[in-house]
mmCIF file of C-alpha atoms in Angstrom:
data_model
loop_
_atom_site.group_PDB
_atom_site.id
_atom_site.type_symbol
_atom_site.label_atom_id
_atom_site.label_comp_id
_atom_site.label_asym_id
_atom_site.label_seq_id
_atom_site.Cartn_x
_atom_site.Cartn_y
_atom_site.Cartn_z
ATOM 1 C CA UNK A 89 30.205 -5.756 16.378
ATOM 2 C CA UNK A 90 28.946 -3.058 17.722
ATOM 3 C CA UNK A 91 26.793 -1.296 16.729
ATOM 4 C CA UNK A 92 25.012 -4.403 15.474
ATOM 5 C CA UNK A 93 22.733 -3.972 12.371
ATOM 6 C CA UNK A 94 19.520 -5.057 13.647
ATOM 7 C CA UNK A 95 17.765 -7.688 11.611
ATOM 8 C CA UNK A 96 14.276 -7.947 12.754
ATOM 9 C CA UNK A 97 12.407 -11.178 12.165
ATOM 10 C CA UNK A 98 8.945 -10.413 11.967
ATOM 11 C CA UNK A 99 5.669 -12.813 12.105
ATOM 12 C CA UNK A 100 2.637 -12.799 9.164
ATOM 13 C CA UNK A 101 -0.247 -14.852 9.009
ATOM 14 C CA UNK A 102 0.975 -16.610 12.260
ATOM 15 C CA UNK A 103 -2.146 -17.282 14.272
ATOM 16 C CA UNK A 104 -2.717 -16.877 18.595
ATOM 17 C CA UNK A 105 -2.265 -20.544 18.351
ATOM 18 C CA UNK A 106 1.164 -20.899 16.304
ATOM 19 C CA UNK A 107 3.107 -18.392 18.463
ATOM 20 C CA UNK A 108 5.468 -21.026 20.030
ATOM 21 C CA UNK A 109 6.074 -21.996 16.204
ATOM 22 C CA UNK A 110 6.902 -18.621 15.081
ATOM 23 C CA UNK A 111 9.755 -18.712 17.644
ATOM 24 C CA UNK A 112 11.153 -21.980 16.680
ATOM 25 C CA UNK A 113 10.894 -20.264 12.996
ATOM 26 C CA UNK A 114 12.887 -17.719 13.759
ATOM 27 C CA UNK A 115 15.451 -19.521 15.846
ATOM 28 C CA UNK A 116 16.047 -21.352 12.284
ATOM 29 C CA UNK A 117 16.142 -18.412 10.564
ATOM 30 C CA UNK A 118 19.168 -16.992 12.530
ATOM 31 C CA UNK A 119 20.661 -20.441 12.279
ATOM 32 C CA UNK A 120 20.546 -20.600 8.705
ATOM 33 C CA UNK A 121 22.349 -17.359 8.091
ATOM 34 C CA UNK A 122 24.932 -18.430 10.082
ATOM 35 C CA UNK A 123 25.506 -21.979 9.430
ATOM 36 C CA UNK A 124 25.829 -20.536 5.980
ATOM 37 C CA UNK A 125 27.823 -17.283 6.474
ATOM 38 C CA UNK A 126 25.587 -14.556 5.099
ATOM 39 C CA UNK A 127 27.676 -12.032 5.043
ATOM 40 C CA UNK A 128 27.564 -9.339 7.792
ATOM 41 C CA UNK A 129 25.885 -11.750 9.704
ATOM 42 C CA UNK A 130 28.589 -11.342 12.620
ATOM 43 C CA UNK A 131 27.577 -7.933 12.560
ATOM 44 C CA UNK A 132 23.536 -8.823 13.128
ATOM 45 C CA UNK A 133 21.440 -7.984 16.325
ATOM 46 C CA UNK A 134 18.235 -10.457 15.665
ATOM 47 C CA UNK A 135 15.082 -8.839 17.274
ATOM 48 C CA UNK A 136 11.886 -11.131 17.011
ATOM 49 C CA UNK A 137 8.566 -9.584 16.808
ATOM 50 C CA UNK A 138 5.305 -11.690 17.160
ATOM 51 C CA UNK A 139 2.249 -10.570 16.703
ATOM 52 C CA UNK A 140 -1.114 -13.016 16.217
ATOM 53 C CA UNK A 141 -2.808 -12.685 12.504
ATOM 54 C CA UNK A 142 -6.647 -12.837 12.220
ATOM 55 C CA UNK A 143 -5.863 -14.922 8.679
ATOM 56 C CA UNK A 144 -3.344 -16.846 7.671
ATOM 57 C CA UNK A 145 -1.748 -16.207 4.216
ATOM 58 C CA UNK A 146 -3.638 -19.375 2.662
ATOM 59 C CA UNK A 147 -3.594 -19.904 -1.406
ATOM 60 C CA UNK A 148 -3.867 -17.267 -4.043
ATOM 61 C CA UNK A 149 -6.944 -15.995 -4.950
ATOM 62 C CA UNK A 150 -8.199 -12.680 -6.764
ATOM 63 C CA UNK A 151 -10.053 -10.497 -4.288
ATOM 64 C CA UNK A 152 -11.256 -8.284 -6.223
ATOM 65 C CA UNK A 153 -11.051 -4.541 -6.767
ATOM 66 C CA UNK A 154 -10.659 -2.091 -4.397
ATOM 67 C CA UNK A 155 -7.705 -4.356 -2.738
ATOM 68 C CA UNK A 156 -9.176 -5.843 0.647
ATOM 69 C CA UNK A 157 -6.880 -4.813 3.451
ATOM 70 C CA UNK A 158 -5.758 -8.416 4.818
ATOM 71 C CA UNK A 159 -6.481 -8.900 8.398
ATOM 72 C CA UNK A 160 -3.145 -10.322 9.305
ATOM 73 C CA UNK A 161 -0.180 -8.790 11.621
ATOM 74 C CA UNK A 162 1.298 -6.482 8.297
ATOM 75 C CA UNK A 163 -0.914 -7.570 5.874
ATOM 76 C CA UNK A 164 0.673 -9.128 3.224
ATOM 77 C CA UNK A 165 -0.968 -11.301 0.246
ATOM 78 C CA UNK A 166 0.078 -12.112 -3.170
ATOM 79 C CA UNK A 167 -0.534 -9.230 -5.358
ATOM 80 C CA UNK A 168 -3.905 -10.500 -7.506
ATOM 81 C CA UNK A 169 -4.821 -6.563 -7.767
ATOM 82 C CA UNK A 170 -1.703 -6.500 -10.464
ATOM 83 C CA UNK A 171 -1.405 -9.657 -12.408
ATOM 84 C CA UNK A 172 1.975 -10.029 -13.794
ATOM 85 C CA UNK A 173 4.241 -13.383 -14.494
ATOM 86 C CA UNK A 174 3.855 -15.435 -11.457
ATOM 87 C CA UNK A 175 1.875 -12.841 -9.107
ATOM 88 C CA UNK A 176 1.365 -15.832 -7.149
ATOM 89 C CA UNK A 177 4.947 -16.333 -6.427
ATOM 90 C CA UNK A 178 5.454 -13.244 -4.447
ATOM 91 C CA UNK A 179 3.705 -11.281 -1.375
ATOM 92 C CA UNK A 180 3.247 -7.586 -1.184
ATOM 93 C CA UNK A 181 1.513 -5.180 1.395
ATOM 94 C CA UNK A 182 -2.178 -4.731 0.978
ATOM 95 C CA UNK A 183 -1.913 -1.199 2.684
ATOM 96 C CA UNK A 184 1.462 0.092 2.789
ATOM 97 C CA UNK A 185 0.482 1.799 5.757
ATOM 98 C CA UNK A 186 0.034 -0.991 8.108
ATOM 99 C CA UNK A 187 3.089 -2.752 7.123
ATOM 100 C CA UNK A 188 5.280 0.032 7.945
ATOM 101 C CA UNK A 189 3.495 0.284 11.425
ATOM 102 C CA UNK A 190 3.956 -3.235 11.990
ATOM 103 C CA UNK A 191 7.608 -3.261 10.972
ATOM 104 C CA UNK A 192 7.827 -0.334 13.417
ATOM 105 C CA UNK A 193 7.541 -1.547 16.716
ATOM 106 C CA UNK A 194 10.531 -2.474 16.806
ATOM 107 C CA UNK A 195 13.670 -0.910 15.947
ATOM 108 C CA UNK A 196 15.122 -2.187 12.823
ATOM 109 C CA UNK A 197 17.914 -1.921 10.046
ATOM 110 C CA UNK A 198 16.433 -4.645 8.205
ATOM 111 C CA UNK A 199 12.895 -6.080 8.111
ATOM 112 C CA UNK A 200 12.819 -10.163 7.948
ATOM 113 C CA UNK A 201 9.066 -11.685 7.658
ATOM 114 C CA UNK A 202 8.472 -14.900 8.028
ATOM 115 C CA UNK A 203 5.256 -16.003 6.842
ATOM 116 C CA UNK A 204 3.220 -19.099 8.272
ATOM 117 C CA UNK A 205 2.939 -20.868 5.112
ATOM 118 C CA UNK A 206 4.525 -23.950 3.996
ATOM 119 C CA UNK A 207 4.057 -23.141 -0.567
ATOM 120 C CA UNK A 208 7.059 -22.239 -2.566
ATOM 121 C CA UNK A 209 7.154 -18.705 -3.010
ATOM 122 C CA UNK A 210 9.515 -15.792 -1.721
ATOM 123 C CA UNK A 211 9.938 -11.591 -2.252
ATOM 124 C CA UNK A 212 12.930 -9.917 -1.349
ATOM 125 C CA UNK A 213 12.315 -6.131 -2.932
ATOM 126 C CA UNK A 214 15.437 -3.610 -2.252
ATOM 127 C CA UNK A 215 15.407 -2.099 0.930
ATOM 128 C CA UNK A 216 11.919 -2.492 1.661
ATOM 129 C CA UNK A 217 11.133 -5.906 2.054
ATOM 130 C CA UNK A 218 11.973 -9.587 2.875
ATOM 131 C CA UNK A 219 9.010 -12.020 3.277
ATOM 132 C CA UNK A 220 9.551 -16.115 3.118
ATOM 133 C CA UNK A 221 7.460 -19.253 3.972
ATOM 134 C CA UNK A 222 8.908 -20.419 6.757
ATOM 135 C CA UNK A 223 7.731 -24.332 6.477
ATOM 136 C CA UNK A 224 8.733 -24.637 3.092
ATOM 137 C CA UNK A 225 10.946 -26.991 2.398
ATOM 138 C CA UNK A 226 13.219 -24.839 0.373
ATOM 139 C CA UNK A 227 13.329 -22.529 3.450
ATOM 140 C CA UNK A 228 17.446 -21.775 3.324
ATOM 141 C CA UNK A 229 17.375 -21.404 0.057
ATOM 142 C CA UNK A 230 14.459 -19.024 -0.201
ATOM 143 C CA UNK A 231 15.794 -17.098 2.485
ATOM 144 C CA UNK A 232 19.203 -16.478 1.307
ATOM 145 C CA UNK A 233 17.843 -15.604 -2.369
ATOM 146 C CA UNK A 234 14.959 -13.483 -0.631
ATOM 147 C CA UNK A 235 17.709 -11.879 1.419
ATOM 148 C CA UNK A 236 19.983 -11.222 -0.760
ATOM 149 C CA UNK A 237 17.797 -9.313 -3.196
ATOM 150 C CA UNK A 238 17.348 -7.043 -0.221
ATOM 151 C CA UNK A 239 21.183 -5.878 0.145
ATOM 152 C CA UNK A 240 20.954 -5.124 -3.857
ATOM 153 C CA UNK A 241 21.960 -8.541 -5.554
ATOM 154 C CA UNK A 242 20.317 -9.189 -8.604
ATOM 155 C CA UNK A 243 18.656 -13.148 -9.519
ATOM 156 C CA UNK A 244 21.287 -16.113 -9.545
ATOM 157 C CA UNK A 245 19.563 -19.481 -9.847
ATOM 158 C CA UNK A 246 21.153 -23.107 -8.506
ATOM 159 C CA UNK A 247 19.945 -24.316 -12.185
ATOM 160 C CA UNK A 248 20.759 -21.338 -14.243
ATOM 161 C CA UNK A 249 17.909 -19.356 -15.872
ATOM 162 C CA UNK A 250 17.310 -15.566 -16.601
ATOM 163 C CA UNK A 251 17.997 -12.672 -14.751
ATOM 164 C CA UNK A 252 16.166 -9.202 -14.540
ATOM 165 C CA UNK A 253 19.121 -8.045 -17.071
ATOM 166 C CA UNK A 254 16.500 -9.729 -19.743
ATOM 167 C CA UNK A 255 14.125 -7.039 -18.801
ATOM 168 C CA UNK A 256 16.638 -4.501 -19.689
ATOM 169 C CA UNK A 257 18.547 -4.823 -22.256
ATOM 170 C CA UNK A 258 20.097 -1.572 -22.982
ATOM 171 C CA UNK A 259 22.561 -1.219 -20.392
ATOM 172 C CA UNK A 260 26.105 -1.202 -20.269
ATOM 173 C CA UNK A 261 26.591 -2.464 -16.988
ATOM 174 C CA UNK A 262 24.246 -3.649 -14.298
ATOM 175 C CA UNK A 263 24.377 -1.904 -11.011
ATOM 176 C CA UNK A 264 24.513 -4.968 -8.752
ATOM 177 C CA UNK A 265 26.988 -5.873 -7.161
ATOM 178 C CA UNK A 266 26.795 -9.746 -8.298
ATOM 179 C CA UNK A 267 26.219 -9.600 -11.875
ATOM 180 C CA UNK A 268 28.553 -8.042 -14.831
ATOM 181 C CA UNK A 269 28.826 -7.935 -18.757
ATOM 182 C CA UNK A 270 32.289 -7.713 -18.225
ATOM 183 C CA UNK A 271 34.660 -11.177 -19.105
ATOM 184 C CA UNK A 272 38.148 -10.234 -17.953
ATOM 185 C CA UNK A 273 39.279 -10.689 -14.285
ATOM 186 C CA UNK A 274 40.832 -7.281 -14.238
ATOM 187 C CA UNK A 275 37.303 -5.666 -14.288
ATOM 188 C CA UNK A 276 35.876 -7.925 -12.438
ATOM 189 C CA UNK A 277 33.629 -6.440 -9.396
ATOM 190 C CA UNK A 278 34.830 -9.088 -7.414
ATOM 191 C CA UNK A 279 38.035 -9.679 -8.610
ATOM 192 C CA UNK A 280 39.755 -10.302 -4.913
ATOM 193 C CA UNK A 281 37.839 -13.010 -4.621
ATOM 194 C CA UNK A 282 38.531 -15.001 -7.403
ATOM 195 C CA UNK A 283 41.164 -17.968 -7.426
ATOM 196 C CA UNK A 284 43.835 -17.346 -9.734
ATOM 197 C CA UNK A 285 43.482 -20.750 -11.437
ATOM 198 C CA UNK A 286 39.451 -19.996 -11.760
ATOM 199 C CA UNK A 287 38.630 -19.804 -15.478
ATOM 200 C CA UNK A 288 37.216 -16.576 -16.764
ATOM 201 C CA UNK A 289 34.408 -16.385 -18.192
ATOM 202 C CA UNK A 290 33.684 -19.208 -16.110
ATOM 203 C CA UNK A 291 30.658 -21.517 -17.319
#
């Protein structure tokens, strides 16, 4: 389509040395959103930006306080300065600053980072940020989640298991677009897209 969203695919904790992975990477990132139809992805422009990190991400580990700025393309690292459930499960700038400025030198719609790390982990915070190991074995997976979180889609698990709707449970009706209180397929969010023989509430 044009004009193409551009979905730039960005390298962290990649060092000099690892460059010619970091491509490969991101060749399999752009293959994995297709092969599994992400949607808009007809629409994507993929842009790849390398740039060599001084450090790769490594392990978690509490720094200490003030928060070190980590010497890596955008400096990313799990967030020890805030400790909540499973801080070690997600990345976050260490100066907001530098990972806008990285993000920057290229044009972009929508940020992609791939990470040189091979742990299971994965962040995808709304229209800010996407960041995934890229040698993890649960790479398509992590990505699509990761992803998807971006574009405004709240937690769905393969195995079941909470969503953020735990966290607040006041509402009447969640905002994203993939999640509803509602059980009738009239007032269903995505009611075009569900068989007529499908069940609701399904299981």
């Amino acid at each position: 389509s044009t004009p193409g969203l551009i979905v730039g695919i960005y390298a962290d904790g990649y060092k000099a040395s690892r460059e010619e992975q970091f491509w490969k990477d991101a060749a399999k990132t752009i293959k994995s959103l297709e092969t599994n139809k992400f949607p808009g992805v007809d629409s994507f422009q993929f842009i790849g930006v390398f740039a060599p990190s001084n450090l790769e991400l490594g392990k978690e580990r509490d720094n200490g306080i003030p928060v070190q700025e980590r010497d890596s393309f955008l400096g990313l690292f799990y967030p020890y300065w805030k400790k909540f459930d499973r801080w070690f499960h997600v990345v976050y700038p260490t100066r907001e600053h530098k990972y806008r400025s990285g993000i920057a030198v290229s044009p972009y719609d929508h940020p992609l980072v791939l990470i040189d790390s091979s742990d299971y982990w994965g962040v995808g915070n709304f229209k800010e940020l996407t960041a995934v190991p890229a040698s993890s074995n649960r790479f398509s997976y992590l990505l699509l989640h990761e992803f998807g979180h971006y574009f405004g889609l709240n937690e769905e698990y393969e195995d079941g298991g909470p969503t953020e709707l735990a966290f607040a449970p006041k509402i009447l009706e969640p905002w994203s677009q993939n999640i509803t209180f509602k059980d009738k397929r009239e007032t269903l969010k995505w009611q075009s897209l569900v068989d007529v023989n499908t069940p609701i509430p399904t299981s």
